[in-house]
Coordinates of C-alpha atoms in Angstrom, one line a residue:
Chain X
M1 CA 24.0 21.2 9.5
G2 CA 22.6 19.8 12.8
V3 CA 21.6 16.1 13.1
N4 CA 19.9 14.1 10.5
L5 CA 16.9 12.3 12.0
G6 CA 15.3 11.7 8.5
D7 CA 11.8 10.4 8.7
L8 CA 11.8 9.8 12.2
L9 CA 10.1 13.0 13.2
T10 CA 6.3 13.5 13.5
K11 CA 5.6 16.3 11.2
E12 CA 2.3 18.2 10.8
K13 CA 1.7 20.8 8.2
C14 CA 0.7 24.3 9.4
S15 CA 0.1 27.7 7.9
L16 CA 1.5 31.2 9.3
K17 CA -2.0 31.9 10.2
D18 CA -2.1 29.2 12.7
L19 CA 0.9 30.6 14.5
S20 CA -0.8 34.1 14.8
G21 CA -0.5 35.6 18.4
K22 CA 2.5 33.4 19.1
I23 CA 6.1 34.2 20.2
I24 CA 8.6 32.2 18.1
A25 CA 12.3 32.1 18.7
I26 CA 14.0 32.1 15.4
D27 CA 17.6 30.4 15.1
A28 CA 19.3 33.5 13.8
Y29 CA 22.2 31.8 12.2
N30 CA 20.0 29.4 10.4
A31 CA 17.9 32.0 9.1
L32 CA 20.8 34.2 8.0
Y33 CA 22.5 31.3 6.4
Q34 CA 19.3 30.8 4.4
F35 CA 19.0 34.4 3.2
L36 CA 22.6 34.5 2.3
S37 CA 22.2 31.2 0.3
I38 CA 18.9 31.8 -1.3
I39 CA 18.6 35.4 -2.0
R40 CA 20.9 35.6 -4.9
Q41 CA 20.8 36.3 -8.5
R42 CA 20.4 33.7 -11.3
D43 CA 24.5 33.2 -11.5
G44 CA 24.9 33.0 -7.7
T45 CA 26.0 36.4 -7.2
P46 CA 24.6 37.7 -3.8
L47 CA 22.5 41.0 -3.6
M48 CA 25.0 43.9 -3.4
D49 CA 24.8 47.6 -3.1
S50 CA 26.7 49.9 -5.3
Q51 CA 29.8 49.4 -3.4
G52 CA 29.7 45.6 -3.8
R53 CA 28.8 45.0 -0.2
I54 CA 26.5 41.9 0.3
T55 CA 22.9 42.9 1.3
S56 CA 21.0 39.5 1.1
H57 CA 20.9 39.2 4.7
L58 CA 19.2 42.6 5.2
S59 CA 16.9 42.0 2.4
G60 CA 15.8 38.5 4.0
L61 CA 15.5 40.0 7.6
L62 CA 13.4 43.0 6.6
Y63 CA 10.9 41.2 4.1
R64 CA 10.7 37.7 6.0
T65 CA 10.3 39.5 9.4
A66 CA 7.5 41.9 7.8
N67 CA 5.6 38.8 6.5
L68 CA 5.8 37.1 9.9
V69 CA 4.7 40.2 11.8
E70 CA 2.0 40.7 9.3
S71 CA 0.8 37.1 10.0
G72 CA 0.6 37.9 13.7
I73 CA 3.8 36.1 14.7
M74 CA 6.0 37.8 17.3
P75 CA 9.6 37.0 16.4
V76 CA 12.7 36.9 18.6
Y77 CA 16.0 36.1 17.0
V78 CA 18.5 34.1 18.8
F79 CA 22.1 34.3 18.0
D80 CA 24.9 32.0 18.4
G81 CA 27.6 32.6 21.2
A82 CA 31.0 30.9 21.5
P83 CA 30.9 27.5 19.9
H84 CA 31.5 24.5 22.0
P85 CA 35.1 23.3 21.3
L86 CA 33.6 20.0 20.2
K87 CA 32.1 22.0 17.3
A88 CA 35.5 23.1 16.2
K89 CA 36.0 20.2 13.6
T90 CA 32.6 20.9 12.2
L91 CA 33.2 24.3 11.7
A92 CA 36.6 23.7 10.0
E93 CA 34.9 21.3 7.7
R94 CA 32.2 23.7 6.8
K95 CA 35.0 26.4 6.1
E96 CA 37.0 24.1 4.0
I97 CA 33.7 23.3 1.9
R98 CA 33.0 27.1 1.6
E99 CA 36.5 27.8 0.3
E100 CA 36.3 25.1 -2.2
A101 CA 32.8 26.1 -3.3
E102 CA 33.9 29.7 -3.7
K103 CA 36.9 28.6 -6.1
E104 CA 34.5 26.5 -8.1
W105 CA 31.8 29.2 -8.2
K106 CA 34.3 31.6 -10.0
E107 CA 35.5 28.8 -12.3
A108 CA 31.8 28.2 -13.3
L109 CA 31.1 31.9 -13.8
E110 CA 34.2 32.2 -16.2
K111 CA 32.9 29.0 -18.2
G112 CA 29.5 30.8 -18.3
D113 CA 28.0 27.6 -16.5
I114 CA 25.2 29.5 -14.5
E115 CA 23.5 26.6 -13.1
T116 CA 26.8 25.4 -11.3
A117 CA 27.7 28.8 -10.4
R118 CA 24.6 29.3 -8.5
K119 CA 25.0 26.0 -6.8
K120 CA 28.5 26.8 -5.6
A121 CA 27.7 30.3 -4.7
Q122 CA 25.1 29.1 -2.5
Q123 CA 27.4 26.6 -0.8
A124 CA 30.0 29.6 -0.5
S125 CA 27.7 31.5 1.9
R126 CA 29.2 32.6 5.0
I127 CA 28.2 34.7 8.0
T128 CA 30.8 37.3 8.7
D129 CA 31.0 39.4 11.7
E130 CA 29.9 42.4 9.7
I131 CA 26.8 40.6 8.8
L132 CA 26.2 39.8 12.3
Q133 CA 26.4 43.4 13.4
Q134 CA 24.4 44.8 10.5
S135 CA 21.6 42.1 11.3
K136 CA 21.4 43.0 15.0
K137 CA 21.4 46.9 14.2
L138 CA 18.6 46.2 11.6
L139 CA 16.6 44.3 14.1
D140 CA 17.1 47.0 16.7
L141 CA 15.9 49.5 14.3
L142 CA 12.9 47.4 13.5
G143 CA 11.9 47.1 17.0
I144 CA 12.3 43.3 16.9
P145 CA 14.0 41.7 20.1
W146 CA 17.1 39.5 19.8
V147 CA 19.0 37.4 22.3
Q148 CA 22.7 36.6 22.6
A149 CA 23.1 32.9 23.5
P150 CA 26.2 32.2 25.7
S151 CA 26.8 29.3 23.4
E152 CA 24.5 27.5 21.0
G153 CA 21.6 29.6 19.6
E154 CA 19.4 26.6 19.3
A155 CA 20.1 25.7 23.2
Q156 CA 18.9 29.2 24.2
A157 CA 16.0 29.2 22.2
S158 CA 14.9 25.8 23.2
Y159 CA 15.3 26.8 26.7
M160 CA 13.1 29.8 26.3
A161 CA 10.4 27.3 24.8
R162 CA 10.7 24.9 27.6
K163 CA 10.2 27.9 29.9
G164 CA 7.2 28.9 28.1
D165 CA 8.4 32.3 27.1
V166 CA 8.1 31.5 23.5
Y167 CA 5.8 28.9 21.8
A168 CA 8.4 27.4 19.6
V169 CA 11.8 27.4 17.9
A170 CA 12.0 28.0 14.2
S171 CA 15.0 26.3 12.5
Q172 CA 15.6 23.9 9.6
D173 CA 17.3 21.3 11.4
A174 CA 16.1 19.3 14.3
D175 CA 18.8 20.0 17.0
S176 CA 16.3 22.1 19.0
L177 CA 14.4 19.0 19.8
L178 CA 17.4 17.5 21.3
F179 CA 17.7 20.6 23.3
G180 CA 14.3 19.9 24.6
A181 CA 12.0 22.5 22.6
P182 CA 8.5 21.3 22.9
V183 CA 7.8 22.7 19.3
L184 CA 9.9 23.1 16.3
V185 CA 8.8 25.1 13.3
R186 CA 10.5 24.4 10.1
N187 CA 10.2 26.3 6.7
L188 CA 9.4 29.5 8.7
T189 CA 12.0 31.7 7.3
I190 CA 12.0 30.8 3.9
S191 CA 9.6 32.1 1.3
G192 CA 6.6 30.2 -0.1
R193 CA 8.7 28.8 -3.2
R194 CA 11.7 26.9 -3.3
K195 CA 14.0 25.6 -6.0
L196 CA 14.7 22.1 -5.9
P197 CA 18.5 21.6 -6.0
N198 CA 19.8 20.8 -9.5
K199 CA 16.6 21.4 -11.1
Q200 CA 14.7 24.1 -12.6
V201 CA 11.8 23.0 -10.5
Y202 CA 10.0 25.1 -7.8
I203 CA 8.2 23.5 -5.1
K204 CA 5.7 25.1 -2.7
I205 CA 7.2 25.4 1.0
E206 CA 4.9 25.5 3.7
P207 CA 5.9 25.6 7.3
E208 CA 5.7 22.5 9.4
L209 CA 5.4 21.9 13.0
V210 CA 7.4 18.9 14.9
K211 CA 6.2 18.4 18.5
L212 CA 8.7 16.8 20.8
E213 CA 6.1 15.0 22.9
E214 CA 4.5 13.5 20.0
T215 CA 7.5 12.5 18.3
L216 CA 8.8 10.8 21.3
K217 CA 5.4 9.2 21.9
N218 CA 5.3 7.8 18.2
L219 CA 8.9 6.6 18.5
G220 CA 8.5 5.1 21.9
V221 CA 11.7 6.7 23.1
T222 CA 12.7 9.3 25.9
R223 CA 14.4 12.6 25.0
E224 CA 17.6 11.0 26.5
Q225 CA 17.2 8.1 24.0
L226 CA 16.6 10.7 21.2
V227 CA 19.9 12.4 22.0
D228 CA 21.8 8.9 22.1
M229 CA 20.2 8.2 18.5
A230 CA 21.6 11.5 17.4
I231 CA 25.1 10.8 18.8
L232 CA 25.1 7.5 17.0
I233 CA 24.2 9.2 13.7
G234 CA 26.5 12.1 14.2
T235 CA 25.9 15.6 15.4
D236 CA 27.7 18.9 15.1
F237 CA 29.7 17.8 18.1
N238 CA 30.8 14.3 17.3
E239 CA 31.1 12.2 14.2
G240 CA 28.8 9.5 14.7
V241 CA 29.5 5.7 13.9
E242 CA 30.1 4.7 10.3
G243 CA 27.3 3.0 8.7
I244 CA 24.6 4.1 11.3
G245 CA 21.9 6.3 9.9
P246 CA 18.6 7.4 11.4
K247 CA 16.8 4.2 10.8
K248 CA 19.7 2.0 12.0
S249 CA 20.3 4.0 15.1
Y250 CA 16.5 4.1 16.0
D251 CA 16.4 0.3 15.9
L252 CA 19.7 0.0 17.9
I253 CA 18.6 2.4 20.8
K254 CA 15.2 0.9 20.8
K255 CA 16.5 -2.6 21.1
Y256 CA 19.4 -1.9 23.6
G257 CA 18.1 1.2 25.3
N258 CA 21.5 3.4 25.2
I259 CA 24.6 4.0 23.3
E260 CA 26.8 1.9 25.6
N261 CA 24.6 -1.3 25.2
A262 CA 24.1 -0.7 21.5
L263 CA 27.8 -0.4 20.8
E264 CA 28.5 -3.4 23.0
A265 CA 26.2 -5.4 21.1
I266 CA 27.3 -4.6 17.6
G267 CA 31.0 -5.1 18.9
K268 CA 32.0 -1.4 18.4
H269 CA 32.2 -0.4 21.9
D270 CA 35.2 2.0 21.4
A271 CA 33.4 3.6 18.4
I272 CA 32.7 6.6 20.4
D273 CA 34.9 7.5 23.2
E274 CA 33.5 7.6 26.9
N275 CA 34.5 11.3 27.3
T276 CA 32.9 12.5 24.1
L277 CA 29.7 10.6 24.8
K278 CA 29.6 12.3 28.3
T279 CA 30.1 15.8 27.0
V280 CA 27.8 15.6 23.9
R281 CA 25.2 14.3 26.1
E282 CA 25.7 17.3 28.3
I283 CA 25.7 19.5 25.5
F284 CA 21.9 18.7 24.7
L285 CA 20.6 17.9 28.0
E286 CA 22.3 20.5 30.2
P287 CA 23.2 23.2 27.8
E288 CA 24.6 26.7 28.8
V289 CA 21.9 29.1 28.6
T290 CA 21.0 32.5 29.9
D291 CA 17.8 34.2 31.7
D292 CA 19.2 37.6 30.7
Y293 CA 16.9 38.7 28.0
K294 CA 13.9 40.9 27.5
L295 CA 11.0 40.1 25.0
E296 CA 9.7 43.6 24.0
W297 CA 8.7 44.8 20.6
H298 CA 8.8 48.5 19.8
P299 CA 7.6 50.5 16.8
P300 CA 10.3 50.6 14.0
D301 CA 12.6 53.6 13.8
E302 CA 11.3 54.4 10.1
K303 CA 13.8 57.0 9.5
E304 CA 16.9 55.0 10.7
V305 CA 15.7 51.9 8.7
I306 CA 15.5 54.1 5.6
A307 CA 18.8 55.6 6.4
M308 CA 20.4 52.2 6.8
L309 CA 18.9 50.3 3.9
C310 CA 18.0 53.0 1.3
D311 CA 20.6 55.7 1.7
E312 CA 23.5 53.4 2.8
H313 CA 22.5 50.2 0.7
Q314 CA 20.4 51.5 -2.1
F315 CA 17.2 49.5 -1.1
S316 CA 14.1 50.7 -3.0
K317 CA 12.4 53.2 -0.6
D318 CA 8.8 52.2 -1.7
R319 CA 9.5 48.4 -0.9
V320 CA 11.1 49.3 2.4
M321 CA 8.0 51.6 3.3
T322 CA 5.6 48.8 2.4
A323 CA 7.4 46.4 4.5
L324 CA 7.5 48.8 7.4
Q325 CA 3.8 49.3 7.3
K326 CA 3.3 45.6 8.1
F327 CA 5.0 46.2 11.6
Q328 CA 2.0 48.2 12.3
R329 CA 0.2 44.9 12.9
M330 CA 2.2 44.6 16.1
K331 CA 1.3 48.0 17.6
N332 CA -0.7 46.3 20.4
M333 CA 2.7 44.8 21.5
F334 CA 4.8 47.9 21.3
G335 CA 6.0 48.9 24.7
Q336 CA 3.8 46.2 26.2
S337 CA 5.2 44.4 29.3
R338 CA 4.2 40.8 30.1
L339 CA 2.8 39.1 33.2
F340 CA 5.6 36.6 33.5
Chain K
M1 CA -17.7 11.6 35.2
F2 CA -19.0 14.8 34.3
Q3 CA -22.7 15.5 33.4
A4 CA -24.4 18.9 33.7
K5 CA -27.2 21.2 32.6
I6 CA -26.8 24.8 32.2
K7 CA -28.4 27.9 30.8
A8 CA -27.0 28.6 27.5
D9 CA -26.4 32.2 28.3
I10 CA -24.0 31.3 31.0
L11 CA -22.0 29.0 28.9
K12 CA -22.0 31.7 26.2
K13 CA -20.8 34.3 28.7
M14 CA -17.9 31.9 29.7
I15 CA -16.9 31.8 25.9
D16 CA -17.2 35.5 25.7
I17 CA -14.9 36.0 28.5
V18 CA -12.3 33.4 27.7
S19 CA -12.0 33.5 23.8
P20 CA -10.6 37.0 23.2
L21 CA -7.5 35.5 25.2
V22 CA -7.1 31.9 24.3
N23 CA -8.9 29.2 22.1
E24 CA -7.6 25.9 23.5
V25 CA -8.3 25.7 27.3
K26 CA -8.1 23.1 30.1
I27 CA -11.2 23.1 32.2
N28 CA -10.7 21.6 35.8
V29 CA -13.8 20.0 36.9
T30 CA -14.5 19.2 40.5
P31 CA -17.6 18.2 42.6
A32 CA -17.8 22.1 43.5
G33 CA -17.8 23.4 39.9
M34 CA -15.9 24.3 36.9
S35 CA -12.7 26.5 36.7
L36 CA -10.1 27.4 34.3
R37 CA -7.0 29.4 34.2
A38 CA -5.2 30.6 31.1
V39 CA -2.8 33.2 29.6
D40 CA -2.8 34.6 26.0
P41 CA 0.1 33.2 24.0
A42 CA 2.1 36.6 24.5
H43 CA 1.5 36.3 28.4
V44 CA 0.1 39.7 28.4
A45 CA -3.3 38.9 30.0
M46 CA -4.6 36.0 32.2
V47 CA -8.1 34.9 32.7
D48 CA -9.3 33.0 35.8
L49 CA -12.8 31.8 35.8
S50 CA -14.8 29.8 38.0
I51 CA -18.5 28.6 37.8
G52 CA -19.8 27.1 40.9
A53 CA -21.9 24.0 40.9
S54 CA -25.0 26.1 41.9
A55 CA -24.9 27.9 38.7
F56 CA -26.0 24.8 36.9
E57 CA -29.5 23.4 36.8
E58 CA -28.0 20.0 37.2
Y59 CA -24.5 19.2 38.0
K60 CA -22.8 15.8 38.7
A61 CA -19.0 15.5 38.6
D62 CA -15.8 13.8 39.7
E63 CA -12.5 15.4 39.4
T64 CA -11.4 15.5 35.7
E65 CA -9.9 17.7 33.3
I66 CA -11.6 18.6 30.0
G67 CA -9.4 20.1 27.0
I68 CA -11.4 22.0 24.8
D69 CA -11.2 24.2 21.6
L70 CA -13.5 27.1 22.5
D71 CA -14.0 28.0 18.7
K72 CA -15.7 24.5 18.3
L73 CA -17.9 25.2 21.5
A74 CA -18.8 28.6 20.4
S75 CA -19.9 27.4 16.9
V76 CA -22.3 25.1 18.6
M77 CA -23.6 27.5 21.1
K78 CA -24.5 29.8 18.5
L79 CA -27.3 27.5 17.5
A80 CA -28.7 27.8 21.3
S81 CA -31.3 30.6 21.8
S82 CA -31.3 32.8 24.8
G83 CA -33.2 30.9 27.6
D84 CA -32.4 27.3 26.2
T85 CA -30.7 25.0 28.4
V86 CA -27.7 22.9 27.3
E87 CA -26.9 19.4 28.6
M88 CA -23.1 18.5 28.9
E89 CA -21.7 15.2 29.3
L90 CA -18.2 13.9 29.1
D91 CA -17.6 10.7 27.2
D92 CA -14.5 9.3 28.7
V93 CA -14.1 6.4 26.4
S94 CA -14.3 8.2 22.9
N95 CA -12.7 11.5 24.7
R96 CA -15.5 13.7 23.5
L97 CA -17.8 16.2 25.1
I98 CA -21.4 15.7 24.2
I99 CA -23.5 18.8 23.8
R100 CA -27.2 18.5 23.7
I101 CA -29.4 21.6 22.8
G102 CA -33.1 20.4 22.4
N103 CA -32.9 17.7 19.9
L104 CA -29.5 18.5 18.6
T105 CA -26.4 16.6 19.7
R106 CA -22.8 17.9 18.8
K107 CA -19.9 15.6 19.9
I108 CA -16.7 17.6 20.4
G109 CA -13.4 16.0 20.2
L110 CA -11.2 17.0 23.2
I111 CA -7.6 18.0 23.1
D112 CA -4.9 16.5 25.1
T113 CA -4.3 18.2 28.2
T114 CA -0.8 16.9 29.2
G115 CA 1.6 19.7 28.6
M116 CA -1.0 22.3 29.2
T117 CA 0.3 23.8 32.5
E118 CA -1.6 26.0 34.9
P119 CA -0.2 29.3 34.9
K120 CA 0.9 30.9 38.2
V121 CA -0.5 34.1 39.3
P122 CA 2.3 36.7 39.4
N123 CA 2.9 38.9 42.6
L124 CA 1.0 42.1 42.3
N125 CA 1.2 45.2 44.4
L126 CA -2.3 46.9 43.8
P127 CA -3.1 49.4 46.4
A128 CA -6.2 51.1 44.8
K129 CA -9.5 49.4 44.6
I130 CA -12.2 50.8 42.5
T131 CA -15.8 49.4 41.8
V132 CA -17.6 51.0 38.8
K133 CA -20.6 50.2 36.7
A134 CA -19.1 48.4 33.7
S135 CA -20.9 50.6 31.3
E136 CA -19.3 53.8 32.6
L137 CA -15.8 52.5 32.0
L138 CA -16.7 51.0 28.6
Q139 CA -17.8 54.5 27.4
G140 CA -14.3 55.9 28.1
V141 CA -12.5 52.8 26.5
K142 CA -14.7 53.1 23.6
A143 CA -14.1 56.6 23.1
S144 CA -10.4 56.1 23.3
E145 CA -10.3 53.0 20.7
S146 CA -10.3 55.5 17.9
I147 CA -7.5 57.9 19.0
S148 CA -4.9 55.8 20.5
D149 CA -3.8 52.2 21.2
H150 CA -3.2 52.8 24.9
I151 CA -4.8 54.5 27.8
A152 CA -3.8 55.8 31.5
L153 CA -5.8 54.7 34.4
T154 CA -5.4 56.8 37.5
A155 CA -6.9 56.4 40.9
T156 CA -6.7 59.2 43.6
E157 CA -8.4 59.7 46.8
D158 CA -11.4 61.2 45.3
A159 CA -11.6 60.2 41.7
F160 CA -11.0 57.5 39.1
E161 CA -9.9 58.8 35.7
L162 CA -9.1 57.4 32.2
F163 CA -7.0 59.2 29.8
A164 CA -6.1 58.7 26.2
E165 CA -3.8 60.8 24.0
G166 CA -3.7 60.3 20.1
D167 CA -1.6 62.5 17.7
T168 CA -4.1 65.5 17.8
D169 CA -7.1 64.3 20.1
T170 CA -7.5 63.4 23.6
V171 CA -10.2 61.6 25.6
N172 CA -10.6 62.1 29.3
L173 CA -13.2 60.2 31.5
K174 CA -13.3 61.3 35.0
L175 CA -15.5 59.6 37.7
P176 CA -15.5 61.3 41.0
K177 CA -16.0 59.3 44.2
D178 CA -19.7 59.8 44.3
L179 CA -20.3 58.2 40.9
L180 CA -18.5 55.0 41.9
I181 CA -19.8 52.1 43.9
E182 CA -16.5 52.1 45.8
L183 CA -13.3 53.9 45.7
N184 CA -10.3 53.1 48.1
A185 CA -6.9 54.6 46.9
P186 CA -4.6 55.2 49.8
E187 CA -2.2 56.6 47.5
K188 CA -2.2 57.9 43.8
C189 CA -2.0 55.0 41.3
R190 CA -1.4 55.1 37.8
S191 CA -0.6 52.6 35.1
L192 CA -0.9 52.3 31.2
F193 CA -2.8 49.7 29.3
S194 CA -3.6 48.5 25.7
V195 CA -6.9 49.7 24.6
E196 CA -7.6 46.7 22.6
Y197 CA -6.9 44.2 25.5
L198 CA -8.9 46.2 27.9
S199 CA -11.9 46.7 25.8
S200 CA -12.2 43.1 25.0
M201 CA -12.1 42.5 28.8
I202 CA -14.7 45.0 29.8
K203 CA -17.2 44.0 26.9
P204 CA -18.3 40.5 28.4
V205 CA -19.5 42.5 31.5
K206 CA -23.1 43.4 31.0
G207 CA -24.2 47.1 31.3
D208 CA -24.9 48.1 34.8
Q209 CA -22.9 45.2 36.3
P210 CA -20.3 46.3 38.9
L211 CA -16.7 45.8 37.8
T212 CA -14.0 46.0 40.6
I213 CA -10.6 47.2 39.5
Y214 CA -7.3 46.8 41.5
L215 CA -4.7 49.3 40.2
G216 CA -1.1 49.8 40.9
N217 CA 1.8 51.9 39.7
D218 CA 3.1 50.5 36.4
N219 CA 1.6 47.2 37.6
P220 CA -0.8 45.0 36.1
I221 CA -4.5 45.6 36.3
K222 CA -6.9 43.2 38.0
L223 CA -10.5 43.1 37.0
E224 CA -13.1 41.1 38.8
F225 CA -16.8 40.5 38.1
D226 CA -19.4 38.3 39.1
F227 CA -22.1 36.6 36.7
A228 CA -24.7 34.0 36.5
D229 CA -26.4 35.4 39.6
K230 CA -23.2 35.7 41.5
N231 CA -22.5 31.7 41.2
A232 CA -19.7 32.4 38.8
R233 CA -16.7 34.7 38.8
A234 CA -14.2 36.0 36.2
I235 CA -10.8 37.6 37.2
Y236 CA -8.6 39.2 34.4
L237 CA -4.9 40.3 34.8
L238 CA -3.6 42.5 32.3
A239 CA 0.1 43.6 32.0
P240 CA 0.9 47.3 31.5
R241 CA 2.3 49.2 28.7
I242 CA 5.6 50.7 29.6
E243 CA 5.6 54.5 29.2
S244 CA 7.6 55.4 26.1
E245 CA 10.1 58.1 26.6

C-alpha cells in the first residue's frame, strides 16, 4: 500500500504526549484496515458479535480514538472518495490477494495450522460498505468529526495539513508526504505492541514523525523530485520501473534531476509513458480536494453508543463506559468554534 | 543583532501571557521593540503581544526573528527574583539566545522559524466595548470554573454580565455601568466562551489593572491590556462556543 520510500525518510520518535493539544487528520481507510487485520483472535477469526458480524473495526475505532483523545489529541478521520481510474489495477490486485488469502486461511484452519491461518486471515481483511457506514455512524455518535474526501483520503488530509487546519496526517504509508503534508505521523492508530510477522515476538511500537521539510532538506531534493522518485519506484497509480527501488531511484533523480532525464540516461525512456507520468504527477501535486468540512468535536452520545455497541453488537458495557469517560478530556473543545 | 536588558518581571509576564496558548513561538525583533503573534494548536485562541523598546532598560536590535521554546525560557526565568534585571543576547553564529541573570548564564538553543507563519487576524464584528478591573471579571470566572465549562458574557446599554449554568447550580456576576471603567454597547451583545480558556487569559492581568473587552454576538472576544507601565500591550482573541441545542 502506498509508495515504499524505505529508509529515505527522516524519522523522529515521539510520544502521544508530544502530540497533545494538536489536531491530527487520520487516514480512515488506513486505520480501519489496521483494525481489521490486527484485532483478531489467535486463529485469525475477526472479532464478531453473536450473529457473526465483524466488529474489529468498531472495537479499534472506539478504544484507539479514546486513547488518542485521552492523550489530548484531537482526531479527525478522513475517508477515501472515488478512487482515481489509475488506481484500478492496484485495487484489482489487492482484491485478488485477499481472495487468495481467504481461501488459504480456511484451508489452514481445517489443517489446524493456527500460525498460517492468522497470517492469511490478516491478508484477507477487507473494508466493506457496511464497515464504512458503521464506522461513520460510530464516529458521529462519539462526537468525532470525519471528512469525506472527493478522491484520495490522504490527499484531502494532506491538504488540510498544508492549510494549517490540522497539525499532521496519520497514516502508515508515506503518500501524504508526496501530497505535501508538512508532518506525517506513523504508528498512531496501532497499539503499543505489535507482533512481528511470522514470529512469536512482540515489539514495542511508538509513534514517529516524518517532517516533509526536513526529509527534503536531508535528501537535497524538492517535493516534485520526491514525487518523481516515487513514480520510478511505483505508486498506487503506476507500476514503476523494474529493478528500481528507493535507493536507486534516489540516486537517479539526484543525478539527473527528473524522470525524463533519468530514464533517458539509463536507456529506458519508454518505461513510463508520457501520459501516465503527467497524470500521476498531477495526482500528487494538484490532487482533487475539498474545503467542505467542519472540524467540531461534540460530547459522545453515550446512550446511542451503548445501544449500538452493547445492545446491537454485544460489547462489554463496562469497557465501553470506561472508554467513553476518556472523551471528557475533550470537553473544552465540545461546541468550541475556531478563529479560522 | 539583538542585545537587551529588561526587568525579570516583564519577561515573566510575557511568558505567563503566551504560554497558556503555545510553547514554541517566533518573536519578531525590530529596532522599535519585540512582538509576537501566535495561535494555539486548535486555532481557538490567538495572542498578539508587543513590548516596546522603552520597556527595556537597554535595547539594541536590528530586524531579526527569534524562534524559542517558552518552556526553556520559563525554566531559567524561575531562577530570577522579582526586581532582577535579565540580560539577553542573540548569538547568531551558534543560533542561541544567551540569558544572563546575575552571575548565571544560560544559553538556549533556538528553533527554526521557517515554516512558522504569522497567523492572520480574522475579521471581527464586535460592537460592544467594556473596560473593567481585571480582578472583578476574574472573580466571576473563578466562581464559574467549578460549575460549568462555559460562560455567557452579555453587554447591554447599562450593564455587563457574566452567567454560568451547571447541572444544578448557576453563577451570575452583574456589573452595572457605574462599576465599570467604560461601557459602550450600542446594541445587546452576547457570546459564549470556554471558562478554561477565558480564565487562563485573565489570570496574567494584575488585580486592579484595567482590561478592555470587545464583545459581539456569537463572535470571538477580544481582550486587551497593557503592562510594563504601558510600554507593552497584549491582545487575546478567543473563538466562541456554539450554543448547544
